[in-house]
């Protein structure tokens, strides 16, 4: 067998072979045509019938507005809140969803038509099998130049007829599959009949998209695309849909599930299947005997089973969803071209790679689904009060309103409100807060119930665990508040399963890039036809068309969308190795653009525990205000003031679990300092006992209230007298205390302690009249309890930085990221931590805005030594907001002055535009409630800033979810309230995330540019090849597509992030100057050196131009035996693989390219291999690549084209001499060096930085 295939003969020229199809009237052809006509007929007939029925009986969609559950709406209040807010957390509700629902029903005719369409999709593949079987029947398989290139065409007889059939089938299938993919999900509905919902079997549910565009300073083309999109589809019509089955319960109640929520269908009306047990706390106390069996059955029919309706999809659906996308269909139609055009083995290799990649994606997707399914499932039972008696039922049968008996070590299956008793729970699975949380019975009062606001202390949340139910045999009863997807856990999982869509800058620009590539592809398509005609090769028109399509397939790489996400995949693993877990990989790239990072203070910037320092008591002076005594340290023997000692021992909300104090760590440390112990009585009252046997009984507790910023207790002593102790923020206790008991320097002293880094609480006291009875004590309202107090002491705790906080803040500032503080603590303590951490420079004056006597004033937190005398003089007096904006805006912009604002001031400023103007100059947000924290994050997002948030869960949940990249410091492996979770609770995780984010974004763009260069370079290669009438050999294409693209493309993703954050952020714009200059600059450099190589070849005396007129383009494997193929391929291949090396330069975001060992090894290996192939003399190895060191045009050559050339009178010509090959190699090396210099000096170097400095981008500016 020779080097090239010598057979088989075409059936037309082989007498022993009978051609199966010789004319259009052949039964097989007629059958196919009839089938196509039949498909067209039945589908059109059904659509005509459908239109007629719609016109006869119009069906309008039903509108439903889904409001956020009332129980999840946060309370809003302007009062500040301290860190003592403790165990409450808040999750911001999602926006209300608007649904449009249209009913459809099936028909035998419609189902038949749909089955015919599905069969048609398969029949195209069957036709391809027939065509390819005809193409390759009895083909030769020899060496690399004889790999089953053609068969005997026993079905259609000739290459030409086979090509016509392939051309026709290819275009028809492209239209068919493209239509199916573009309307995927709707196709089945095309063959259903619209009808009223009362008759429908399925529902077409449309919901408006919830998306956020992260494109600040978008290009004009982006705005044009947005306008064009809005013209085609108005914003109100932009949404997503789902076609769902309408199901029926045993009693005939109809419903459907949309995004996990149950929607009831009653005739032509729809409503959400929710049962609100009560709007007020008192409503929940109205059914102490529970539900009857009939009521529970009816409610179960209404709301459904108590479970989150999520199941892993069937494997077949996973395969279809993965493979039947536009991306994979595009790959299919392009690879089919290669299959038919004699690239059988190359196409098979690429198909195997695609299938392997898809298999990995399907596996990862299904593993994620099974993980979520495990999270959603809670298999347990419950003891429920039904019909007046207790019975045990499966927890899935619980319904809102059921009364249950809470037990210890119980994984809660739904949301409960405690009506009797108390519990200790572990909420780490929900909030990330590892500390046990105590829950109390809800009072029977007419207060609104908000499960994630003021009712959190009474609510047992689904997915959390009851560690201890009651104490001393106490029975704990709770009522089911929400079940299924309406629970707190269900709402969080809903936000994970159906998240708000974030549109990054490159998402909007990718269609523009695709548009320009299509235009370029069309131009190349036209030029390639002209060039093929110019070359004079003998070729059929289908052959020319398929060569033109080959250019388009390389220009429009199907891997482009994947390239923009590939950088995040390895980042996920690297972050996981550092203890940082990611729920949404796309947020990693978004983290690379963060400009502002928000931090909680206590437990985040500072250590988790607050060390108790001591108390600052007061002594009374007759006819004068009280005065402060010296600070008393925490040793109990030093606290001689009995009233204060009793306050420290009783004014807390602690409980015990297995001998360990449970509650807020502030209170734990405070109580431990007095050295007392406590135990709980059967009536749930607490008795504290000293070492010498003295006992105090806490008969009533008022837990901490965010709005009031206080907690209080009523204590009964051994003489049965009652005492009130109230603890809270020093500002609030000032308001509740009698003026005469407050020292004149009360505020300044408290603030001085805070400025020294102390967490300051204030303690008030009042003794009740001896005539007050226990019944009277319980009847007192909270307002009556917490009034007319005697201030007795400031309670001090030390708030120290974590070891890594200062380094983290410094790293952020060096990385041009502004850190800000969101804290429930006071501004003075926040100021101290900001100074200690370096968030605020030591020389900077901080003004705090607060509401004083209903007026907002700005005053210095602390007098600072300043070289700016004018500032020091002016800032000595309180300023108004107008004065700040009018006189000191330059100081704010220059970083000479920083602002702090309290929660009260913030909410007052939000009523005007002042807060918007001061937002980017405010460093410390103090006395902020959880909802206020989330509001700040939202305001920063609305300014077009990419923001991050770091907190320890609990109080920070709302802000963590509102930020683009929230990172929760939690011991849980993955906190569901935040995209990122740092399991080791290290604040350095913030820097790790930002480094990975910048590296991931830069890597994604490097891979994107690599594929763009791939298309641009090899489109030129093909155009030059068509001009000369040549085609590079199969080994060339194998090393282009199978080695360079895959190996180098993968290796590029392995670069590690830089060790420290630089001042720059990577670009997120595909059309930005940096990326455009990088790609076009390298392309132009490459073209210049390619032209030099071609000119050198044309001027060489030994060069003989390839005689294309003697060739046949269909026999492409014979078209590489020439100088042109060697010059074009080697020049461009070296340039292409060098682009992978060049685009992997770190640019300050990734480690040096030489640290990427796989890339360097692969690149160096390819450079060495192809240098040897080019420079070595002819051998069996070089012949695999058809290197021109072989004398192709020799006497007795085996090249069919040169044989015909010599027969026509042409003379043999020499091989490419070493001199020429050496000069060609030097040109190639010069080209590679040029690429490196362009990227290093111009794109990443001082030239680009100079241009960027002189022409900065338009974006919000602020001091770091």
CSV table of N, CA, C and O in Angstrom, one decimal, residues 988-1056:
chain,number,residue,atom,x,y,z
A,988,UNK,N,-8.2,36.7,56.7
A,988,UNK,CA,-7.3,36.6,55.5
A,988,UNK,C,-8.0,36.0,54.3
A,988,UNK,O,-7.5,36.1,53.2
A,989,UNK,N,-9.1,35.2,54.5
A,989,UNK,CA,-9.8,34.6,53.4
A,989,UNK,C,-10.3,35.7,52.4
A,989,UNK,O,-10.5,35.4,51.2
A,990,UNK,N,-10.5,36.9,52.9
A,990,UNK,CA,-11.0,38.0,52.0
A,990,UNK,C,-9.9,38.2,51.0
A,990,UNK,O,-10.2,38.3,49.8
A,991,UNK,N,-8.7,38.3,51.4
A,991,UNK,CA,-7.6,38.6,50.4
A,991,UNK,C,-7.4,37.4,49.5
A,991,UNK,O,-7.2,37.6,48.3
A,992,UNK,N,-7.5,36.2,50.0
A,992,UNK,CA,-7.4,35.0,49.2
A,992,UNK,C,-8.5,35.0,48.1
A,992,UNK,O,-8.2,34.7,46.9
A,993,UNK,N,-9.7,35.4,48.5
A,993,UNK,CA,-10.8,35.4,47.5
A,993,UNK,C,-10.6,36.5,46.5
A,993,UNK,O,-10.8,36.2,45.3
A,994,UNK,N,-10.1,37.6,46.8
A,994,UNK,CA,-9.8,38.7,45.9
A,994,UNK,C,-8.7,38.3,44.9
A,994,UNK,O,-8.8,38.6,43.7
A,995,UNK,N,-7.7,37.7,45.5
A,995,UNK,CA,-6.5,37.3,44.6
A,995,UNK,C,-7.0,36.2,43.6
A,995,UNK,O,-6.7,36.3,42.4
A,996,UNK,N,-7.8,35.3,44.1
A,996,UNK,CA,-8.4,34.3,43.2
A,996,UNK,C,-9.3,34.9,42.2
A,996,UNK,O,-9.4,34.5,41.0
A,997,UNK,N,-10.1,35.9,42.6
A,997,UNK,CA,-11.1,36.5,41.7
A,997,UNK,C,-10.4,37.2,40.6
A,997,UNK,O,-10.7,37.1,39.4
A,998,UNK,N,-9.3,38.0,40.9
A,998,UNK,CA,-8.6,38.7,39.9
A,998,UNK,C,-7.9,37.7,38.9
A,998,UNK,O,-7.8,37.9,37.7
A,999,UNK,N,-7.3,36.6,39.5
A,999,UNK,CA,-6.6,35.6,38.7
A,999,UNK,C,-7.6,34.9,37.8
A,999,UNK,O,-7.3,34.7,36.6
A,1000,UNK,N,-8.7,34.6,38.3
A,1000,UNK,CA,-9.7,33.8,37.5
A,1000,UNK,C,-10.2,34.7,36.4
A,1000,UNK,O,-10.4,34.2,35.2
A,1001,UNK,N,-10.5,36.0,36.6
A,1001,UNK,CA,-10.9,36.9,35.6
A,1001,UNK,C,-9.9,37.0,34.5
A,1001,UNK,O,-10.1,37.0,33.3
A,1002,UNK,N,-8.6,37.2,34.9
A,1002,UNK,CA,-7.5,37.4,34.0
A,1002,UNK,C,-7.3,36.1,33.2
A,1002,UNK,O,-7.0,36.1,32.0
A,1003,UNK,N,-7.4,34.9,33.8
A,1003,UNK,CA,-7.3,33.6,33.2
A,1003,UNK,C,-8.4,33.4,32.1
A,1003,UNK,O,-8.1,33.0,31.0
A,1004,UNK,N,-9.6,33.8,32.5
A,1004,UNK,CA,-10.7,33.6,31.5
A,1004,UNK,C,-10.5,34.5,30.3
A,1004,UNK,O,-10.7,34.0,29.2
A,1005,UNK,N,-10.0,35.7,30.5
A,1005,UNK,CA,-9.8,36.5,29.3
A,1005,UNK,C,-8.6,36.1,28.5
A,1005,UNK,O,-8.5,36.3,27.3
A,1006,UNK,N,-7.6,35.5,29.2
A,1006,UNK,CA,-6.4,35.0,28.5
A,1006,UNK,C,-6.9,33.8,27.6
A,1006,UNK,O,-6.5,33.7,26.4
A,1007,UNK,N,-7.7,32.9,28.1
A,1007,UNK,CA,-8.3,31.8,27.3
A,1007,UNK,C,-9.1,32.3,26.1
A,1007,UNK,O,-9.1,31.8,25.0
A,1008,UNK,N,-9.9,33.4,26.4
A,1008,UNK,CA,-10.7,34.0,25.4
A,1008,UNK,C,-9.9,34.6,24.3
A,1008,UNK,O,-10.1,34.3,23.1
A,1009,UNK,N,-8.8,35.3,24.6
A,1009,UNK,CA,-7.9,35.9,23.6
A,1009,UNK,C,-7.2,34.8,22.8
A,1009,UNK,O,-7.0,34.9,21.6
A,1010,UNK,N,-6.9,33.7,23.5
A,1010,UNK,CA,-6.2,32.6,22.8
A,1010,UNK,C,-7.1,32.0,21.7
A,1010,UNK,O,-6.6,31.7,20.6
A,1011,UNK,N,-8.4,31.9,22.0
A,1011,UNK,CA,-9.3,31.3,21.0
A,1011,UNK,C,-9.6,32.3,19.9
A,1011,UNK,O,-9.8,31.9,18.8
A,1012,UNK,N,-9.6,33.6,20.2
A,1012,UNK,CA,-9.8,34.6,19.2
A,1012,UNK,C,-8.6,34.6,18.2
A,1012,UNK,O,-8.7,34.6,17.0
A,1013,UNK,N,-7.4,34.6,18.8
A,1013,UNK,CA,-6.2,34.5,18.0
A,1013,UNK,C,-6.2,33.2,17.1
A,1013,UNK,O,-5.8,33.2,16.0
A,1014,UNK,N,-6.7,32.1,17.7
A,1014,UNK,CA,-6.8,30.9,17.0
A,1014,UNK,C,-7.6,31.1,15.7
A,1014,UNK,O,-7.3,30.7,14.6
A,1015,UNK,N,-8.8,31.7,15.9
A,1015,UNK,CA,-9.6,32.0,14.7
A,1015,UNK,C,-9.0,32.9,13.7
A,1015,UNK,O,-9.1,32.7,12.5
A,1016,UNK,N,-8.4,34.0,14.2
A,1016,UNK,CA,-7.8,35.0,13.3
A,1016,UNK,C,-6.6,34.4,12.6
A,1016,UNK,O,-6.5,34.6,11.4
A,1017,UNK,N,-5.7,33.7,13.3
A,1017,UNK,CA,-4.5,33.2,12.7
A,1017,UNK,C,-4.8,32.1,11.6
A,1017,UNK,O,-4.3,32.2,10.5
A,1018,UNK,N,-5.7,31.2,12.0
A,1018,UNK,CA,-5.9,30.1,11.1
A,1018,UNK,C,-6.9,30.4,10.0
A,1018,UNK,O,-7.0,29.7,9.0
A,1019,UNK,N,-7.7,31.5,10.2
A,1019,UNK,CA,-8.4,32.0,9.0
A,1019,UNK,C,-7.5,32.5,7.9
A,1019,UNK,O,-7.7,32.3,6.7
A,1020,UNK,N,-6.4,33.2,8.4
A,1020,UNK,CA,-5.4,33.7,7.4
A,1020,UNK,C,-4.6,32.5,6.8
A,1020,UNK,O,-4.3,32.5,5.6
A,1021,UNK,N,-4.3,31.5,7.7
A,1021,UNK,CA,-3.7,30.3,7.1
A,1021,UNK,C,-4.5,29.7,6.0
A,1021,UNK,O,-4.0,29.3,4.9
A,1022,UNK,N,-5.8,29.6,6.2
A,1022,UNK,CA,-6.6,28.9,5.2
A,1022,UNK,C,-6.8,29.8,4.0
A,1022,UNK,O,-6.8,29.3,2.9
A,1023,UNK,N,-6.9,31.1,4.2
A,1023,UNK,CA,-7.0,32.0,3.0
A,1023,UNK,C,-5.7,31.9,2.2
A,1023,UNK,O,-5.8,31.8,0.9
A,1024,UNK,N,-4.6,31.9,2.8
A,1024,UNK,CA,-3.3,31.8,2.1
A,1024,UNK,C,-3.3,30.4,1.4
A,1024,UNK,O,-2.8,30.3,0.2
A,1025,UNK,N,-3.7,29.4,2.1
A,1025,UNK,CA,-3.7,28.0,1.5
A,1025,UNK,C,-4.6,28.0,0.3
A,1025,UNK,O,-4.3,27.4,-0.7
A,1026,UNK,N,-5.8,28.6,0.4
A,1026,UNK,CA,-6.7,28.6,-0.8
A,1026,UNK,C,-6.1,29.4,-1.9
A,1026,UNK,O,-6.3,29.1,-3.1
A,1027,UNK,N,-5.4,30.5,-1.6
A,1027,UNK,CA,-4.7,31.3,-2.7
A,1027,UNK,C,-3.7,30.5,-3.4
A,1027,UNK,O,-3.7,30.5,-4.7
A,1028,UNK,N,-3.0,29.6,-2.7
A,1028,UNK,CA,-2.0,28.8,-3.4
A,1028,UNK,C,-2.6,27.5,-3.8
A,1028,UNK,O,-1.9,26.7,-4.5
A,1029,UNK,N,-3.8,27.2,-3.4
A,1029,UNK,CA,-4.4,25.9,-3.8
A,1029,UNK,C,-3.8,24.7,-3.0
A,1029,UNK,O,-3.8,23.6,-3.5
A,1030,UNK,N,-3.4,24.9,-1.7
A,1030,UNK,CA,-2.9,23.9,-0.9
A,1030,UNK,C,-3.7,23.7,0.3
A,1030,UNK,O,-4.6,24.5,0.7
A,1031,UNK,N,-3.5,22.6,1.0
A,1031,UNK,CA,-4.1,22.2,2.3
A,1031,UNK,C,-3.1,21.6,3.2
A,1031,UNK,O,-2.4,20.6,2.8
A,1032,UNK,N,-2.8,22.1,4.4
A,1032,UNK,CA,-1.9,21.4,5.3
A,1032,UNK,C,-2.3,20.0,5.6
A,1032,UNK,O,-3.5,19.6,5.5
A,1033,UNK,N,-1.3,19.2,5.9
A,1033,UNK,CA,-1.6,17.8,6.0
A,1033,UNK,C,-2.3,17.5,7.3
A,1033,UNK,O,-2.5,18.3,8.2
A,1034,UNK,N,-2.8,16.2,7.5
A,1034,UNK,CA,-3.6,15.8,8.6
A,1034,UNK,C,-2.9,16.0,9.9
A,1034,UNK,O,-3.4,16.4,10.9
A,1035,UNK,N,-1.6,15.7,9.9
A,1035,UNK,CA,-0.8,15.8,11.2
A,1035,UNK,C,-0.8,17.2,11.6
A,1035,UNK,O,-0.8,17.5,12.9
A,1036,UNK,N,-0.7,18.2,10.7
A,1036,UNK,CA,-0.7,19.6,11.1
A,1036,UNK,C,-2.0,19.9,11.8
A,1036,UNK,O,-2.0,20.5,12.9
A,1037,UNK,N,-3.1,19.5,11.3
A,1037,UNK,CA,-4.4,19.8,11.9
A,1037,UNK,C,-4.6,19.0,13.3
A,1037,UNK,O,-5.2,19.6,14.2
A,1038,UNK,N,-4.0,17.9,13.4
A,1038,UNK,CA,-4.0,17.1,14.6
A,1038,UNK,C,-3.3,17.9,15.7
A,1038,UNK,O,-3.8,18.0,16.8
A,1039,UNK,N,-2.2,18.5,15.3
A,1039,UNK,CA,-1.4,19.2,16.3
A,1039,UNK,C,-1.9,20.6,16.6
A,1039,UNK,O,-1.6,21.2,17.6
A,1040,UNK,N,-2.7,21.1,15.7
A,1040,UNK,CA,-3.4,22.4,15.9
A,1040,UNK,C,-4.6,22.2,16.9
A,1040,UNK,O,-4.6,22.8,18.0
A,1041,UNK,N,-5.5,21.3,16.5
A,1041,UNK,CA,-6.8,21.2,17.2
A,1041,UNK,C,-6.6,20.2,18.4
A,1041,UNK,O,-7.2,20.4,19.5
A,1042,UNK,N,-5.9,19.1,18.2
A,1042,UNK,CA,-5.9,18.1,19.2
A,1042,UNK,C,-4.8,18.3,20.2
A,1042,UNK,O,-4.9,17.7,21.3
A,1043,UNK,N,-3.7,19.1,19.9
A,1043,UNK,CA,-2.6,19.2,20.9
A,1043,UNK,C,-2.5,20.7,21.4
A,1043,UNK,O,-2.7,20.9,22.6
A,1044,UNK,N,-2.4,21.6,20.4
A,1044,UNK,CA,-2.2,23.0,20.9
A,1044,UNK,C,-3.4,23.6,21.6
A,1044,UNK,O,-3.3,24.1,22.7
A,1045,UNK,N,-4.5,23.5,21.0
A,1045,UNK,CA,-5.7,24.1,21.5
A,1045,UNK,C,-6.1,23.5,22.9
A,1045,UNK,O,-6.3,24.1,23.9
A,1046,UNK,N,-6.1,22.1,22.9
A,1046,UNK,CA,-6.5,21.5,24.2
A,1046,UNK,C,-5.4,21.5,25.2
A,1046,UNK,O,-5.7,21.9,26.4
A,1047,UNK,N,-4.2,21.1,24.9
A,1047,UNK,CA,-3.1,21.1,25.9
A,1047,UNK,C,-2.8,22.5,26.4
A,1047,UNK,O,-2.8,22.7,27.6
A,1048,UNK,N,-2.5,23.4,25.5
A,1048,UNK,CA,-2.1,24.7,26.0
A,1048,UNK,C,-3.3,25.4,26.6
A,1048,UNK,O,-3.1,26.2,27.6
A,1049,UNK,N,-4.5,25.3,26.0
A,1049,UNK,CA,-5.7,25.9,26.5
A,1049,UNK,C,-5.9,25.5,27.9
A,1049,UNK,O,-6.3,26.3,28.8
A,1050,UNK,N,-5.7,24.2,28.2
A,1050,UNK,CA,-5.9,23.7,29.6
A,1050,UNK,C,-4.8,24.2,30.5
A,1050,UNK,O,-5.1,24.6,31.6
A,1051,UNK,N,-3.6,24.1,30.0
A,1051,UNK,CA,-2.5,24.5,30.8
A,1051,UNK,C,-2.6,26.0,31.2
A,1051,UNK,O,-2.1,26.4,32.3
A,1052,UNK,N,-3.1,26.8,30.4
A,1052,UNK,CA,-3.3,28.3,30.7
A,1052,UNK,C,-4.1,28.5,31.9
A,1052,UNK,O,-4.0,29.5,32.7
A,1053,UNK,N,-5.0,27.6,32.2
A,1053,UNK,CA,-5.9,27.7,33.4
A,1053,UNK,C,-5.3,27.4,34.7
A,1053,UNK,O,-5.9,27.6,35.8
A,1054,UNK,N,-4.1,26.8,34.7
A,1054,UNK,CA,-3.4,26.4,35.9
A,1054,UNK,C,-2.6,27.4,36.6
A,1054,UNK,O,-1.9,27.1,37.6
A,1055,UNK,N,-2.5,28.6,36.1
A,1055,UNK,CA,-1.7,29.6,36.7
A,1055,UNK,C,-2.2,30.0,38.0
A,1055,UNK,O,-3.5,30.2,38.2
A,1056,UNK,N,-1.4,30.1,39.0
A,1056,UNK,CA,-1.8,30.5,40.4
A,1056,UNK,C,-1.9,32.0,40.5
A,1056,UNK,O,-1.2,32.8,39.8
